[in-house]
PDB file of C-alpha atoms and ligand atoms in Angstrom:
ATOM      1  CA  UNK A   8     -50.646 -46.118 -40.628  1.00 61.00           C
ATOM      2  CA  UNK A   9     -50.952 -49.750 -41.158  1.00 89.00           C
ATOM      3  CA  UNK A  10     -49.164 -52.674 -39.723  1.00 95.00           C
ATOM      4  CA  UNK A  11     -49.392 -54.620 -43.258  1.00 95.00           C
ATOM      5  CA  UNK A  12     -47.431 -51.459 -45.223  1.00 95.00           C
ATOM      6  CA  UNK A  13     -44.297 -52.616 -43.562  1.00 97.00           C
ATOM      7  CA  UNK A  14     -44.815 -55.994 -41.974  1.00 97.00           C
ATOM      8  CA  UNK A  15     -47.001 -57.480 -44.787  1.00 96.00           C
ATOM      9  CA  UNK A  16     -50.200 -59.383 -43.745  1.00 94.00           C
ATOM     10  CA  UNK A  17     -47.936 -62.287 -42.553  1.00 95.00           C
ATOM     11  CA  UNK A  18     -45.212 -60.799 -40.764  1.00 97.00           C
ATOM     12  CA  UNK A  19     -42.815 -61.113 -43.413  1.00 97.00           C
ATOM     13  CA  UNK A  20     -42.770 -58.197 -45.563  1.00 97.00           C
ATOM     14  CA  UNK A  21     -39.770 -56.965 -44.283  1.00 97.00           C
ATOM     15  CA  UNK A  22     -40.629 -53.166 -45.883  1.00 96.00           C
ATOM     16  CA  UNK A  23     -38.623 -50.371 -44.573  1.00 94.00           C
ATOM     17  CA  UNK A  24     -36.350 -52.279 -42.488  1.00 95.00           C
ATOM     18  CA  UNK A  25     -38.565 -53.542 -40.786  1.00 97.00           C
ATOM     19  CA  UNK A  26     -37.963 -57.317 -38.770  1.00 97.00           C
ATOM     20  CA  UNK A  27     -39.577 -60.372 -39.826  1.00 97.00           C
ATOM     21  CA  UNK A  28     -42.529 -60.913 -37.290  1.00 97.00           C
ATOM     22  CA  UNK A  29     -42.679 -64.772 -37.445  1.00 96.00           C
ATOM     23  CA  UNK A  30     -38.949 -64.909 -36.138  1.00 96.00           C
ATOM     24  CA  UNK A  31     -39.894 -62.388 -33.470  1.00 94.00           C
ATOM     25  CA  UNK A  32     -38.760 -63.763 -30.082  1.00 93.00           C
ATOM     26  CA  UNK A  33     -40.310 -60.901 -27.972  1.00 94.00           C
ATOM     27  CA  UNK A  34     -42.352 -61.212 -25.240  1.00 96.00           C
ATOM     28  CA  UNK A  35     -45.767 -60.172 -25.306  1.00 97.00           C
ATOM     29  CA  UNK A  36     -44.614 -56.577 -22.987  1.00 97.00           C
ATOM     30  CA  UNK A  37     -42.022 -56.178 -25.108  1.00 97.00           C
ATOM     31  CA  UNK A  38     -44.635 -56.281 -28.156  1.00 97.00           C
ATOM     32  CA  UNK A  39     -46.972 -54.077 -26.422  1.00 98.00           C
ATOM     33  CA  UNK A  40     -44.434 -51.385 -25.459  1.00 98.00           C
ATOM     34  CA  UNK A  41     -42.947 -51.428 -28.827  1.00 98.00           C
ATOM     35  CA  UNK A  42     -46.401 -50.953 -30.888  1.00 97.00           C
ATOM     36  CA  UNK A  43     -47.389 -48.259 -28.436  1.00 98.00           C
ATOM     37  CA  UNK A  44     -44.255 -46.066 -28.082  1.00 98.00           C
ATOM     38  CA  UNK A  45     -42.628 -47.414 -32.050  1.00 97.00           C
ATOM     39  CA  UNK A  46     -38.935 -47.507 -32.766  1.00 96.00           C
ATOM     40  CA  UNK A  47     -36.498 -46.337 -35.426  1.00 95.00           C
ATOM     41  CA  UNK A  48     -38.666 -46.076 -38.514  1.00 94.00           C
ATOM     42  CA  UNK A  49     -41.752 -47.988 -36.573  1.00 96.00           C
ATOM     43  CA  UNK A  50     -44.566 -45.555 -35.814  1.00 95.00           C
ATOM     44  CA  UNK A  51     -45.468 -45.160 -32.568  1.00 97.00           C
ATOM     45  CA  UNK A  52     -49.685 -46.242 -32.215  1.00 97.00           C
ATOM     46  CA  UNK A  53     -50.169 -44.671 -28.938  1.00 96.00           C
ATOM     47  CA  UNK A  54     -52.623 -42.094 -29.282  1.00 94.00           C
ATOM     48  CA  UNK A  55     -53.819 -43.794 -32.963  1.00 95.00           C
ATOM     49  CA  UNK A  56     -54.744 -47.090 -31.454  1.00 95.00           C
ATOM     50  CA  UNK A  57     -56.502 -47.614 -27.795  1.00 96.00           C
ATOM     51  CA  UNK A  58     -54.697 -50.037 -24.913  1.00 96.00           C
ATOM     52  CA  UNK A  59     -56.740 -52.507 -25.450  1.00 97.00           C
ATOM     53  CA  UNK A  60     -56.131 -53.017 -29.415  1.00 96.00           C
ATOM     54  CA  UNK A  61     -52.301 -52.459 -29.074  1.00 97.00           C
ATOM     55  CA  UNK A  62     -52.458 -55.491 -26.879  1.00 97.00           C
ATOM     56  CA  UNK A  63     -55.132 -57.348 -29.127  1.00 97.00           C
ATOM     57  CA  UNK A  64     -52.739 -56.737 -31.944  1.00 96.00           C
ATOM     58  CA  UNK A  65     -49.591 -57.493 -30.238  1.00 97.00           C
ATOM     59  CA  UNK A  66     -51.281 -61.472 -29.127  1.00 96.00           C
ATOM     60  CA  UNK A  67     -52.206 -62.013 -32.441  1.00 96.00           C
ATOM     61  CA  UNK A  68     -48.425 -61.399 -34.132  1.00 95.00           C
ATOM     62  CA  UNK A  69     -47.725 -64.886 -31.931  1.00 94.00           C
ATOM     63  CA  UNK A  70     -49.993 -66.425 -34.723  1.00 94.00           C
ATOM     64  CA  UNK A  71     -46.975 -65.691 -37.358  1.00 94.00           C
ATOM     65  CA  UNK A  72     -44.735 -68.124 -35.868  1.00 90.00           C
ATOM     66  CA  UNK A  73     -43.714 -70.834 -37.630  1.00 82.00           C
TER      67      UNK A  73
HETATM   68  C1  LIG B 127     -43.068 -47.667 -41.384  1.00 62.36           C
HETATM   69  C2  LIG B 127     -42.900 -49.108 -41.242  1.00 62.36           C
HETATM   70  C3  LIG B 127     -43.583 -49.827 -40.088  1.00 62.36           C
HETATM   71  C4  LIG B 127     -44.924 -49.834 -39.750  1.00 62.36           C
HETATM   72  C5  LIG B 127     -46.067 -49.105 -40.438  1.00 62.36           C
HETATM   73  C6  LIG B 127     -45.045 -50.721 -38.623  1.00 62.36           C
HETATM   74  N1  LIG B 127     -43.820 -51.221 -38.279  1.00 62.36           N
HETATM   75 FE1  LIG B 127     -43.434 -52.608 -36.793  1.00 62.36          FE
HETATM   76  N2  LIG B 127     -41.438 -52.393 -37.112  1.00 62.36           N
HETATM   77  C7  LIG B 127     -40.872 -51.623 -38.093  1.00 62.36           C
HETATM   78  C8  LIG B 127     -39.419 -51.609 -37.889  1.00 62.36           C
HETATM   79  C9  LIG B 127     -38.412 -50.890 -38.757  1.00 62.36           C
HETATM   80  C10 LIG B 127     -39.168 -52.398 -36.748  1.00 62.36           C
HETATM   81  C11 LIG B 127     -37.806 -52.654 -36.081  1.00 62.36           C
HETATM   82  C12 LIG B 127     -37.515 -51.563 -35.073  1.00 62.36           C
HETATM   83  C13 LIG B 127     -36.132 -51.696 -34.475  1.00 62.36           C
HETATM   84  O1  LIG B 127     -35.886 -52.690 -33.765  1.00 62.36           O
HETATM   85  O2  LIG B 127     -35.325 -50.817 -34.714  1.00 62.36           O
HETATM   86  C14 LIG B 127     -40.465 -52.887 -36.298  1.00 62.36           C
HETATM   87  C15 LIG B 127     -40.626 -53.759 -35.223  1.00 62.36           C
HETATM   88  C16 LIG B 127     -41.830 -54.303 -34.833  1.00 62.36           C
HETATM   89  C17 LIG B 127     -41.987 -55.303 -33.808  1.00 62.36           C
HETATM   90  C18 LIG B 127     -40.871 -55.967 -33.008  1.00 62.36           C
HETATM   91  C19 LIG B 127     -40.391 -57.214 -33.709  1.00 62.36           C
HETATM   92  C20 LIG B 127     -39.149 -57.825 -33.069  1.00 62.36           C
HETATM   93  O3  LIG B 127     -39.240 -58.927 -32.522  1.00 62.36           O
HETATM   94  O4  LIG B 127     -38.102 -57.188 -33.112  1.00 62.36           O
HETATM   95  C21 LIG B 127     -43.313 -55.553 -33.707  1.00 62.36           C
HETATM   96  C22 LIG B 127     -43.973 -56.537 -32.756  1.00 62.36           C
HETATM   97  C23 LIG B 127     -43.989 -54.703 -34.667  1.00 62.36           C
HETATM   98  N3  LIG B 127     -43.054 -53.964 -35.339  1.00 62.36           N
HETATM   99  C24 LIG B 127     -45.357 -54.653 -34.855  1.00 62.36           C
HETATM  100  C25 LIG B 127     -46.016 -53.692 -35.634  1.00 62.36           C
HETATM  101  C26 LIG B 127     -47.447 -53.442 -35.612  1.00 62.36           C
HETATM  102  C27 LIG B 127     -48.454 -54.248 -34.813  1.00 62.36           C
HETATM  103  C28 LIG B 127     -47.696 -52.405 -36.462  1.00 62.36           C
HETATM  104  C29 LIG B 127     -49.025 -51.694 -36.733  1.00 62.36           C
HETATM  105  C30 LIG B 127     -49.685 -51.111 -35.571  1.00 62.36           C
HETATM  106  C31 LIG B 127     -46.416 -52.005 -37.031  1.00 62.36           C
HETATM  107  N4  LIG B 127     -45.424 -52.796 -36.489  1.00 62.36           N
HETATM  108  C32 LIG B 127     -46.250 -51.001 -37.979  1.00 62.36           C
HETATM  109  C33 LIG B 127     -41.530 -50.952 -39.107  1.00 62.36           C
HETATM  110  C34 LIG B 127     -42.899 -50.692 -39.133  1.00 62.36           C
END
């Protein structure tokens, strides 16, 4: 499952009901634990993607920001 079928390849997709990631305010834990365990229609990546890309992919949402 991609990332970009829902959140777009900036963020801002919005698919699915999913949030727009440049507004996100989370913390970088928060980010982590909610890639690797998902919520509501968000697939969970544990298991798909290792520890170490979760977090990789998690740092580089911060580069949405406006
Ligand atoms: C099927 C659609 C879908 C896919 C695929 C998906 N997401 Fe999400 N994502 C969502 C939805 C919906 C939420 C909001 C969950 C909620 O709060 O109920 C969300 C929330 C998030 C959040 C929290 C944003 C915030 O501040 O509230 C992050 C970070 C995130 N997704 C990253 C990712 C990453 C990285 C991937 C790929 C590994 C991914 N998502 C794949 C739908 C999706």
């Amino acid at each position: 499952m991609k990332c970009s079928l829902c959140h777009g390849n900036d963020g801002k997709l919005m698919a699915s009901k999913a949030p727009d990631l440049s507004k996100s305010k989370m913390s970088l834990e928060d980010r982590v634990a909610i890639i690797s365990y998902g919520k509501g229609t968000m697939p969970p990546q544990k298991g798909i993607l290792d520890a170490a890309s979760i977090r990789g992919v998690a740092a580089y949402i911060e580069e949405f920001r406006d």
